[in-house]
Amino acid sequence: MSYPSVDGPYGLIPINLIGGQVFASATRQIPITSGSATNIFFGDVVKLNSSGTLDKDAGTSAATPVGVFLGCSYTDPTFGKTFRQFYAANTVASDIVAYVQDDPDALYKVAVVSTGTNVSFVTRANVGENAVLVQNAGSTTTGNSRVAISSTTGTTSTFPIRVIDVIPETQSSVGSFTEVVVKWNQGMHPYLNPTGV
């Protein structure tokens, strides 16, 4: 049987909530500081900083994710109020807000890579294990993230991602899954972490 192929990572895409609850595209609007110096792409992992605004979470083997970035809006001096697929570094506006899927119970679809953007696979035996994030630069053409997870999984409790399931529709061969369903590992999300930001 031939399966659709995954040609590269695409970030984390919300699909539903733990227990099969529906993801109704609900987001929280969190400000981004005017002039913030880092690109944030659709599907990137994001975190709160100490001023209560949003930053890209560039963590790999450790992270403090508040959620996943799903675009932003602000008043552009030429076009007026506008929605953008990604936040372009150094954008100056007083009203930049990001749309973030911040539910600690969210489940995400994500690609598996060996290194960088080289698509790899896991097996069903990796379900229940933890994984590290692989941070790749997003595309300024599409606005989409290229974050993925590593195919090397384990039981290390500080890894930020837990593999919940595999996605059979895009397995590369029988038993080799190039996409998985993941959630934040216990204690990573700041809404559930007693120490706060």
Coordinates of C-alpha atoms in Angstrom, one line a residue:
M1 CA 0.0 0.0 0.0
S2 CA 1.3 3.4 -0.9
Y3 CA 1.1 6.2 1.7
P4 CA 1.3 10.0 1.3
S5 CA 4.8 11.1 2.1
V6 CA 6.0 13.8 4.5
D7 CA 8.8 15.8 2.7
G8 CA 9.8 18.0 5.7
P9 CA 8.9 19.3 9.1
Y10 CA 6.1 21.8 9.4
G11 CA 5.9 22.7 13.1
L12 CA 3.3 21.6 15.6
I13 CA -0.3 21.5 14.4
P14 CA -3.1 21.3 17.0
I15 CA -5.5 18.4 16.2
N16 CA -7.5 17.8 19.4
L17 CA -7.3 17.6 23.2
I18 CA -6.4 14.7 25.4
G19 CA -9.2 12.2 25.8
G20 CA -10.5 12.9 22.3
Q21 CA -12.0 16.3 23.1
V22 CA -12.5 18.5 20.1
F23 CA -10.1 21.3 19.4
A24 CA -12.4 24.1 18.4
S25 CA -9.7 26.5 17.2
A26 CA -9.8 28.4 20.4
T27 CA -6.8 30.6 21.0
R28 CA -5.5 33.1 23.6
Q29 CA -4.2 36.5 22.4
I30 CA -0.8 37.2 24.0
P31 CA 1.1 40.4 23.2
I32 CA 4.5 40.4 21.5
T33 CA 6.8 43.2 22.4
S34 CA 7.2 45.8 19.7
G35 CA 10.5 45.3 17.9
S36 CA 11.1 41.8 19.3
A37 CA 14.2 40.5 17.5
T38 CA 13.2 36.8 16.7
N39 CA 11.0 35.5 13.9
I40 CA 8.1 33.4 15.2
F41 CA 6.5 31.1 12.6
F42 CA 3.1 29.4 12.4
G43 CA 3.5 26.1 14.4
D44 CA 6.5 27.3 16.5
V45 CA 6.6 26.6 20.2
V46 CA 6.3 29.7 22.2
K47 CA 6.7 30.7 25.8
L48 CA 5.9 33.6 28.2
N49 CA 8.7 35.8 29.4
S50 CA 8.9 37.6 32.7
S51 CA 7.1 40.7 31.3
G52 CA 4.1 38.6 30.4
T53 CA 4.7 38.9 26.6
L54 CA 5.5 36.1 24.1
D55 CA 8.8 34.8 22.9
K56 CA 9.8 31.9 20.6
D57 CA 10.8 28.9 22.8
A58 CA 14.0 27.7 21.2
G59 CA 14.5 24.9 23.7
T60 CA 15.3 21.4 22.5
S61 CA 15.9 19.0 25.4
A62 CA 14.2 21.4 27.8
A63 CA 11.5 23.9 27.3
T64 CA 8.8 26.0 29.0
P65 CA 6.1 26.1 26.4
V66 CA 2.9 28.0 26.9
G67 CA 1.7 26.7 23.5
V68 CA 2.0 27.0 19.8
F69 CA 2.0 30.1 17.7
L70 CA -0.9 30.3 15.1
G71 CA -0.3 33.8 13.6
C72 CA -0.5 37.4 14.8
S73 CA -2.2 40.7 14.1
Y74 CA -1.1 44.3 14.4
T75 CA -1.6 47.7 12.8
D76 CA 0.6 48.0 9.8
P77 CA 1.5 51.7 8.8
T78 CA 0.6 50.9 5.1
F79 CA -2.1 48.3 5.2
G80 CA -3.8 49.1 8.6
K81 CA -5.0 46.2 10.8
T82 CA -3.5 43.0 9.4
F83 CA -3.2 39.3 10.1
R84 CA 0.2 37.7 9.5
Q85 CA 1.0 34.0 9.3
F86 CA 4.3 34.7 11.1
Y87 CA 5.8 37.4 13.2
A88 CA 8.7 39.0 11.3
A89 CA 11.6 40.0 13.6
N90 CA 11.9 43.6 14.5
T91 CA 8.3 44.5 13.5
V92 CA 7.4 47.8 15.2
A93 CA 3.8 48.2 16.3
S94 CA 2.2 49.0 19.6
D95 CA -0.6 46.4 19.3
I96 CA 1.1 43.1 18.2
V97 CA -0.9 40.2 19.5
A98 CA -0.1 36.5 18.8
Y99 CA -2.8 33.8 18.5
V100 CA -1.7 30.9 20.7
Q101 CA -3.1 27.5 21.3
D102 CA -2.3 27.4 25.0
D103 CA -4.4 24.6 26.3
P104 CA -2.1 22.3 28.4
D105 CA -4.2 19.3 27.3
A106 CA -3.7 20.0 23.5
L107 CA -2.5 17.3 21.2
Y108 CA -0.4 18.2 18.2
K109 CA 0.6 16.5 15.0
V110 CA 4.4 16.8 14.2
A111 CA 7.0 15.3 11.9
V112 CA 9.8 13.1 13.0
V113 CA 13.4 13.9 11.9
S114 CA 16.8 12.3 12.4
T115 CA 18.6 15.7 12.3
G116 CA 17.7 19.1 10.9
T117 CA 15.0 18.7 8.3
N118 CA 15.8 15.1 7.4
V119 CA 12.6 13.2 7.8
S120 CA 12.9 10.0 9.8
F121 CA 10.5 7.7 11.6
V122 CA 9.6 6.0 14.9
T123 CA 7.7 2.8 15.5
R124 CA 4.7 2.1 17.7
A125 CA 7.2 1.0 20.4
N126 CA 8.1 4.7 20.8
V127 CA 4.6 5.6 22.0
G128 CA 4.7 6.7 25.6
E129 CA 8.3 7.9 25.4
N130 CA 9.6 11.4 25.6
A131 CA 11.3 13.4 22.8
V132 CA 13.4 16.5 22.2
L133 CA 12.4 19.3 19.9
V134 CA 14.4 19.9 16.7
Q135 CA 14.5 23.7 16.0
N136 CA 14.8 24.6 12.3
A137 CA 14.3 28.1 10.9
G138 CA 10.8 28.6 9.5
S139 CA 10.0 29.8 6.0
T140 CA 9.5 33.5 5.4
T141 CA 7.8 32.6 2.1
T142 CA 5.0 30.5 3.6
G143 CA 5.2 31.7 7.2
N144 CA 5.3 28.2 8.4
S145 CA 7.5 26.6 11.1
R146 CA 9.9 23.8 10.4
V147 CA 10.1 22.6 14.0
A148 CA 10.0 18.8 14.5
I149 CA 10.8 16.1 17.1
S150 CA 13.8 13.8 17.1
S151 CA 13.5 10.2 16.1
T152 CA 15.7 9.4 19.1
T153 CA 13.2 9.1 22.0
G154 CA 13.7 8.0 25.6
T155 CA 12.4 8.1 29.1
T156 CA 14.3 11.3 30.2
S157 CA 11.8 13.2 32.3
T158 CA 13.0 16.6 31.4
F159 CA 12.4 16.2 27.6
P160 CA 9.5 18.6 26.7
I161 CA 7.4 16.3 24.5
R162 CA 5.6 13.0 25.1
V163 CA 4.7 10.8 22.1
I164 CA 1.0 9.9 22.5
D165 CA 0.3 8.0 19.2
V166 CA 1.5 7.5 15.6
I167 CA -0.3 8.6 12.5
P168 CA -0.8 5.6 10.2
E169 CA -1.9 7.6 7.1
T170 CA 1.7 8.8 6.5
Q171 CA 3.8 5.9 7.6
S172 CA 6.8 5.6 5.2
S173 CA 6.6 1.8 5.3
V174 CA 4.9 -0.8 7.4
G175 CA 5.7 0.0 11.1
S176 CA 7.7 3.2 10.3
F177 CA 5.8 6.4 11.2
T178 CA 7.0 9.8 10.0
E179 CA 4.4 11.7 11.9
V180 CA 3.2 11.3 15.5
V181 CA 0.7 12.8 18.0
V182 CA 2.4 14.6 20.9
K183 CA 1.6 16.6 24.0
W184 CA 3.6 18.6 26.5
N185 CA 5.4 16.4 29.0
Q186 CA 4.3 16.6 32.6
G187 CA 5.4 19.8 34.4
M188 CA 6.6 21.7 31.2
H189 CA 3.5 23.9 30.7
P190 CA 3.6 27.0 32.9
Y191 CA -0.1 26.8 33.7
L192 CA 0.6 23.4 35.4
N193 CA 4.0 24.2 36.8
P194 CA 3.9 25.4 40.4
T195 CA 7.0 27.5 40.2
G196 CA 5.5 29.9 37.6
V197 CA 7.4 31.9 34.9

